[in-house]
Short mmCIF file of C-alpha atoms in Angstrom, two decimals:
data_model
loop_
_atom_site.label_atom_id
_atom_site.label_comp_id
_atom_site.label_asym_id
_atom_site.label_seq_id
_atom_site.Cartn_x
_atom_site.Cartn_y
_atom_site.Cartn_z
CA MET A 1 97.46 124.38 73.33
CA HIS A 2 98.71 120.97 74.51
CA ASP A 3 100.41 120.52 77.99
CA ALA A 4 103.50 119.10 76.46
CA ALA A 5 104.05 122.10 74.25
CA LEU A 6 103.58 124.36 77.23
CA ARG A 7 105.98 122.53 79.33
CA TYR A 8 108.72 122.57 76.53
CA PHE A 9 108.02 126.35 76.07
CA LEU A 10 108.48 127.11 79.77
CA GLU A 11 111.64 124.97 79.97
CA VAL A 12 113.04 127.02 77.20
CA VAL A 13 112.11 130.21 78.92
CA ARG A 14 113.80 128.92 82.16
CA SER A 15 117.06 127.65 80.55
CA GLY A 16 117.42 130.28 77.69
CA SER A 17 118.03 127.66 75.05
CA ILE A 18 116.51 124.72 73.19
CA ALA A 19 119.71 122.64 73.66
CA GLU A 20 119.68 123.11 77.52
CA ALA A 21 115.97 122.48 77.71
CA SER A 22 116.48 119.27 75.73
CA VAL A 23 118.97 117.97 78.30
CA ARG A 24 116.89 118.96 81.15
CA LEU A 25 113.54 117.31 79.77
CA ASN A 26 115.37 114.35 78.22
CA VAL A 27 113.37 115.25 75.02
CA ALA A 28 115.06 115.68 71.45
CA ALA A 29 115.69 119.35 70.64
CA SER A 30 113.98 118.89 67.27
CA ALA A 31 110.78 117.92 69.09
CA ILE A 32 110.94 120.96 71.32
CA SER A 33 111.71 123.35 68.44
CA ARG A 34 108.75 121.84 66.46
CA GLN A 35 106.31 122.35 69.41
CA ILE A 36 107.50 126.00 69.86
CA SER A 37 106.98 126.56 66.15
CA LYS A 38 103.41 125.21 66.32
CA LEU A 39 102.69 127.56 69.15
CA GLU A 40 103.94 130.54 67.25
CA GLN A 41 101.87 129.58 64.34
CA GLU A 42 98.68 129.20 66.42
CA LEU A 43 99.21 132.58 68.10
CA GLY A 44 100.56 134.38 65.00
CA SER A 45 103.44 135.85 66.86
CA PRO A 46 107.08 134.96 67.67
CA LEU A 47 107.49 133.83 71.27
CA PHE A 48 111.20 134.47 71.53
CA GLU A 49 113.90 136.91 70.43
CA ARG A 50 116.76 134.80 69.35
CA ARG A 51 120.03 136.42 70.38
CA SER A 52 123.52 135.19 69.95
CA ARG A 53 123.82 133.01 73.03
CA ARG A 54 120.30 133.03 74.61
CA MET A 55 116.58 132.85 73.61
CA VAL A 56 114.63 135.65 75.39
CA PRO A 57 110.88 135.68 75.52
CA SER A 58 109.11 138.22 73.48
CA ALA A 59 106.31 140.37 74.76
CA ALA A 60 103.86 137.66 73.52
CA GLY A 61 106.24 135.00 75.05
CA GLU A 62 106.02 136.73 78.45
CA LEU A 63 102.26 136.73 78.30
CA LEU A 64 102.17 132.91 77.32
CA ALA A 65 104.64 132.11 80.11
CA GLN A 66 102.30 133.66 82.68
CA HIS A 67 99.44 131.73 81.31
CA ALA A 68 101.39 128.46 81.17
CA ARG A 69 102.58 128.76 84.72
CA ARG A 70 99.06 129.24 85.99
CA THR A 71 97.64 126.45 83.71
CA LEU A 72 100.35 123.86 84.94
CA LEU A 73 100.10 124.85 88.59
CA GLY A 74 96.34 124.64 88.49
CA GLU A 75 96.56 121.21 86.89
CA GLU A 76 98.95 120.02 89.63
CA GLN A 77 96.57 121.39 92.25
CA VAL A 78 93.54 119.58 90.83
CA ILE A 79 95.59 116.29 90.78
CA ASN A 80 96.46 116.84 94.36
CA GLU A 81 92.87 117.51 95.31
CA VAL A 82 91.67 114.47 93.45
CA ARG A 83 94.26 112.22 95.31
CA ARG A 84 93.00 113.61 98.64
CA LEU A 85 89.36 112.90 97.55
CA ARG A 86 90.37 109.36 96.49
CA GLY A 87 92.08 108.40 99.75
CA LEU A 88 95.60 108.19 98.25
CA GLU A 89 96.90 111.24 100.09
CA ARG A 90 96.27 109.84 103.66
CA GLY A 91 95.10 106.43 104.94
CA LEU A 92 95.79 103.23 106.63
CA VAL A 93 96.21 99.79 105.05
CA ARG A 94 96.01 96.78 107.29
CA VAL A 95 97.80 93.70 106.08
CA GLY A 96 97.76 90.10 107.28
CA CYS A 97 100.43 87.67 106.02
CA THR A 98 102.44 84.64 106.92
CA GLU A 99 105.98 84.84 108.09
CA GLY A 100 107.38 83.74 104.73
CA PHE A 101 106.20 87.06 103.23
CA ALA A 102 106.58 89.26 106.25
CA THR A 103 110.35 89.12 106.67
CA ASP A 104 111.29 90.49 103.16
CA PHE A 105 108.54 90.73 100.63
CA MET A 106 105.95 92.87 102.51
CA PRO A 107 108.31 95.54 103.92
CA ARG A 108 109.96 95.96 100.53
CA ALA A 109 106.52 96.26 98.88
CA ILE A 110 105.36 98.86 101.33
CA SER A 111 108.50 100.84 101.06
CA SER A 112 108.34 100.98 97.22
CA PHE A 113 104.50 101.79 97.46
CA ARG A 114 105.09 104.67 99.81
CA GLN A 115 107.65 106.29 97.32
CA THR A 116 104.40 107.04 95.26
CA TYR A 117 101.97 107.62 98.11
CA PRO A 118 103.93 108.77 101.15
CA GLY A 119 100.81 109.58 103.13
CA ILE A 120 99.70 105.92 103.36
CA ALA A 121 100.50 104.16 106.61
CA PHE A 122 100.50 100.42 107.16
CA GLU A 123 99.74 97.83 109.93
CA MET A 124 101.18 94.32 109.35
CA HIS A 125 100.03 91.42 111.42
CA VAL A 126 101.92 88.13 110.98
CA ASP A 127 100.13 84.85 111.57
CA ALA A 128 99.43 81.28 110.34
CA PRO A 129 97.54 80.91 106.94
CA ARG A 130 94.21 80.12 108.36
CA GLU A 131 94.27 83.05 110.75
CA VAL A 132 95.26 85.39 107.96
CA THR A 133 92.08 84.31 106.00
CA ARG A 134 90.08 84.75 109.10
CA MET A 135 91.20 88.28 109.65
CA VAL A 136 90.26 89.20 106.06
CA ARG A 137 86.97 87.49 106.27
CA ASP A 138 86.10 89.22 109.64
CA GLY A 139 87.44 92.60 108.62
CA ASP A 140 90.41 92.70 110.95
CA ALA A 141 92.74 93.00 107.79
CA ASP A 142 92.18 94.79 104.61
CA ILE A 143 94.49 92.45 102.64
CA GLY A 144 95.78 88.99 103.27
CA LEU A 145 98.71 87.27 101.69
CA SER A 146 98.70 83.66 102.59
CA PHE A 147 98.93 80.14 101.49
CA ARG A 148 96.05 77.64 100.77
CA PHE A 149 95.48 74.23 99.19
CA GLY A 150 92.42 75.54 97.38
CA PRO A 151 90.17 78.50 96.91
CA ASP A 152 88.23 79.80 100.04
CA LYS A 153 84.78 81.03 99.25
CA SER A 154 84.65 83.15 102.35
CA VAL A 155 87.06 85.74 100.84
CA HIS A 156 87.62 87.22 97.53
CA VAL A 157 90.91 86.06 95.85
CA GLU A 158 92.53 89.14 94.01
CA TYR A 159 95.42 87.05 92.70
CA ALA A 160 96.61 83.43 93.11
CA SER A 161 99.51 81.30 91.80
CA SER A 162 100.90 77.98 92.70
CA THR A 163 104.28 77.29 94.58
CA PRO A 164 105.73 73.80 94.70
CA LEU A 165 108.09 72.47 97.46
CA VAL A 166 111.77 72.97 97.24
CA ALA A 167 114.50 71.65 99.55
CA ILE A 168 116.75 74.29 101.15
CA MET A 169 120.42 73.25 101.98
CA ALA A 170 123.84 74.74 102.17
CA PRO A 171 125.73 75.05 98.88
CA ASP A 172 128.23 72.30 100.05
CA HIS A 173 125.48 69.75 100.86
CA PRO A 174 125.93 66.44 99.02
CA LEU A 175 122.51 66.91 97.33
CA ALA A 176 123.00 70.65 96.35
CA ASP A 177 124.06 70.00 92.88
CA ARG A 178 121.16 67.81 92.04
CA SER A 179 118.54 69.06 89.51
CA PHE A 180 115.91 67.62 91.78
CA VAL A 181 115.59 65.53 94.94
CA THR A 182 113.18 62.73 96.12
CA LEU A 183 111.74 62.20 99.56
CA ALA A 184 113.94 58.96 99.66
CA ASP A 185 117.00 61.13 98.90
CA ILE A 186 116.58 63.58 101.83
CA SER A 187 115.64 60.80 104.22
CA ALA A 188 119.29 60.04 104.69
CA TYR A 189 120.15 63.57 105.97
CA PRO A 190 118.98 65.58 109.06
CA ILE A 191 115.84 67.54 108.34
CA GLY A 192 114.06 70.46 109.98
CA LEU A 193 110.42 71.22 109.62
CA ALA A 194 107.98 73.91 110.32
CA ALA A 195 105.16 73.64 112.83
CA LYS A 196 102.21 71.36 111.82
CA GLU A 197 99.81 74.32 111.32
CA THR A 198 101.80 75.61 108.34
CA THR A 199 100.83 74.72 104.83
CA ALA A 200 104.25 73.80 103.82
CA ARG A 201 104.54 71.18 106.54
CA GLN A 202 101.09 69.88 105.81
CA VAL A 203 101.82 69.33 102.01
CA PHE A 204 105.22 67.61 102.91
CA ASP A 205 103.46 65.32 105.44
CA LEU A 206 100.83 64.35 102.73
CA ALA A 207 103.51 63.68 100.16
CA CYS A 208 105.46 61.49 102.78
CA ALA A 209 102.24 59.57 103.55
CA ALA A 210 101.39 58.93 99.91
CA GLU A 211 104.89 57.37 99.42
CA GLY A 212 104.92 55.55 102.69
CA ILE A 213 108.07 57.34 103.89
CA VAL A 214 108.56 58.14 107.52
CA LEU A 215 110.83 61.08 108.25
CA GLU A 216 111.62 62.00 111.77
CA PRO A 217 112.77 65.65 111.95
CA VAL A 218 115.69 66.59 114.10
CA MET A 219 114.42 70.06 114.56
CA THR A 220 110.87 71.37 114.60
CA THR A 221 109.92 74.96 115.05
CA ASN A 222 107.38 77.72 114.31
CA TYR A 223 110.35 80.19 113.74
CA MET A 224 111.10 80.11 110.14
CA ALA A 225 114.37 82.14 110.41
CA GLY A 226 115.66 79.49 112.82
CA LEU A 227 115.05 76.74 110.27
CA TRP A 228 116.91 78.72 107.52
CA CYS A 229 119.90 78.92 109.75
CA PHE A 230 119.65 75.42 110.50
CA ALA A 231 120.00 74.61 106.67
CA GLU A 232 122.78 77.11 106.25
CA ALA A 233 124.99 76.29 109.14
CA ALA A 234 124.10 72.95 110.54
CA GLY A 235 124.08 70.67 107.24
CA GLY A 236 120.40 70.09 107.63
CA ILE A 237 117.52 70.24 104.84
CA ILE A 238 114.33 72.24 105.31
CA MET A 239 111.16 72.35 103.13
CA THR A 240 109.54 75.46 101.95
CA GLY A 241 107.59 76.77 98.90
CA ARG A 242 109.46 78.08 95.74
CA ILE A 243 107.94 81.69 96.16
CA THR A 244 109.31 81.79 99.75
CA ALA A 245 112.68 80.55 98.61
CA LEU A 246 112.73 83.25 95.96
CA VAL A 247 111.81 85.95 98.61
CA ARG A 248 114.23 84.87 101.23
CA SER A 249 117.31 83.14 99.76
CA TRP A 250 119.41 86.23 99.19
CA ARG A 251 119.72 86.45 103.14
CA PHE A 252 121.34 82.98 103.43
CA GLN A 253 124.04 80.96 101.76
CA VAL A 254 121.67 78.25 100.64
CA MET A 255 120.47 76.52 97.53
CA ALA A 256 117.01 75.59 96.62
CA VAL A 257 116.49 72.26 94.88
CA PRO A 258 113.07 71.17 93.63
CA VAL A 259 111.53 68.28 95.31
CA LYS A 260 109.94 65.46 92.99
CA THR A 261 107.09 63.56 94.58
CA LEU A 262 104.55 60.89 93.41
CA THR A 263 101.74 63.18 94.33
CA THR A 264 101.32 66.94 93.90
CA ASN A 265 103.24 69.01 96.39
CA GLU A 266 102.05 72.37 95.28
CA ARG A 267 100.16 75.04 97.40
CA ARG A 268 98.44 78.27 96.32
CA TYR A 269 99.51 81.72 97.50
CA GLU A 270 96.81 84.26 97.41
CA ILE A 271 96.15 87.85 97.83
CA GLN A 272 92.69 87.98 99.68
CA THR A 273 90.27 90.65 100.43
CA MET A 274 86.80 90.70 102.05
CA LEU A 275 84.12 89.15 99.90
CA GLY A 276 81.66 91.77 98.59
CA ARG A 277 83.52 94.75 99.96
CA THR A 278 84.09 97.83 97.72
CA LEU A 279 87.75 98.54 98.57
CA PRO A 280 88.98 102.09 99.15
CA ASP A 281 91.27 103.37 96.48
CA ALA A 282 94.51 103.12 98.69
CA ILE A 283 93.81 99.44 99.33
CA GLN A 284 93.02 98.81 95.60
CA ALA A 285 96.25 100.52 94.69
CA PHE A 286 98.27 98.54 97.03
CA VAL A 287 96.59 95.25 95.87
CA ARG A 288 97.73 96.00 92.28
CA HIS A 289 101.17 96.91 93.65
CA ILE A 290 101.75 93.67 95.39
CA THR A 291 100.31 91.69 92.54
CA THR A 292 102.95 93.30 90.21
CA GLN A 293 105.65 92.69 92.85
CA LEU A 294 104.78 89.01 93.24
CA LYS A 295 104.81 88.47 89.61
CA GLN A 296 108.31 90.03 89.35
CA VAL A 297 109.58 87.85 92.39
CA ASP A 298 108.24 84.78 90.70
CA ARG A 299 110.36 85.49 87.59
CA HIS A 300 113.53 87.13 89.10
CA GLY A 301 113.54 86.73 92.92
CA ILE A 302 114.59 89.41 95.30
CA GLN A 303 117.92 91.13 94.79
CA PRO A 304 120.02 92.09 97.74
CA PRO A 305 119.59 95.60 98.76
CA VAL A 306 122.41 98.05 97.78
CA LEU A 307 124.01 99.07 101.07
CA ARG A 308 124.83 102.66 101.41
CA GLN A 309 128.41 103.47 102.13
CA VAL A 310 128.94 105.41 105.47
CA PRO A 311 132.06 107.65 105.14
CA SER A 312 134.49 107.10 107.98
CA ARG A 313 134.97 110.14 110.30
CA ALA A 314 138.39 111.69 110.30
CA VAL A 315 139.76 111.94 113.79
CA ALA A 316 141.48 115.11 114.57
CA ASP A 317 144.97 114.80 115.97
CA ASP A 318 144.99 117.15 118.83
CA GLY A 319 148.48 116.03 119.90
CA PRO A 320 149.37 114.45 123.30
CA ALA A 321 146.91 115.06 126.20
#
C-alpha cells in the first residue's frame, strides 16, 4: 500500500468526507476517491460506511487506520533519526564573507535555511576578500563568499560568477538616466571609493590606469554603508559590483548604471570551501542553498522585506486624575 493512499485514507477518517479531505490536502476529490477504491480492492473489504452526511470507518477501516498511523509515524521517526545522523538536526556552520554580502544577503540566506533546519547555528565573520580566502584555506571558516580576479588553487570553488562594475548614484543625479557611463563621464562629479584592499577599488584603479584617467576621490573609506549614503544623500558617485548592487540597492534611494571601460572591469564572486575536505552534510546543504540564492539574486535582485504591522494599543480613558 502506497504512502499517498494511506495519507488520503487517514484524512478522510479524520474529516469524515472526501470533499473536506480534498480541501485539507489540496488534492482533487476524484484522486482521493480513486485511491480509497484501490485500497478496498486490495483488501477485499469496504473501508467506510457511507452515511448521509459523513463517512464512518468500517471495522476493516478502523484496523487499517491503526496500521496507517503506526506506519506514517514510524516513517517520520526514521526521517528524524536520519536527519540527526546526517548532522542536519544540530550543528554549526562558520561563514566568512565580505561586507557586500554580510549586510543583507547572508543574514537572509541563513534565515531562510533555518526555516528548514532550525537546529543549525551560524558564525559569520566579515573581512576583506583575501582574508576570507585565507580563513577557508586554514580551516577557520567552513564556507567563504568573496570576490577574486581569478581562481585560487588553494581553495575549492563550489560556485563562481562574474560581476561587472556599476556606478551608484542618486536618482536625480545628472548621469542617472544614462544606459551606461564612462570613466570620463564620472570624472566631472564627486566620487567616493572603497579602501584599496577591496577588489572593487582595485579593478576600478586598473581601469583608470589603462585609460590614463586620474580620479581624485573626495571620500575614501572601508565602511561601505557610508559610501552608499554618500551616493544617496551627497550627490556623489561610488563604484561597486553588479551583484552587490542587486543585494543592497533596496535599502537606498539610488540607481545603478553600468560602467563602460576599455578594459574588462569584471571580478568573480565565489563560494569557497577547503580544498580536499569532505564537507559535513549541514555545510553541503548550506552551500547548495546559497548557490540557489545567489542565482536568484543575479536574476531578480533582493526584494524589500514585508514589514509586519504592529497594532496600536488602545489607551483606556480613566477620567481625570
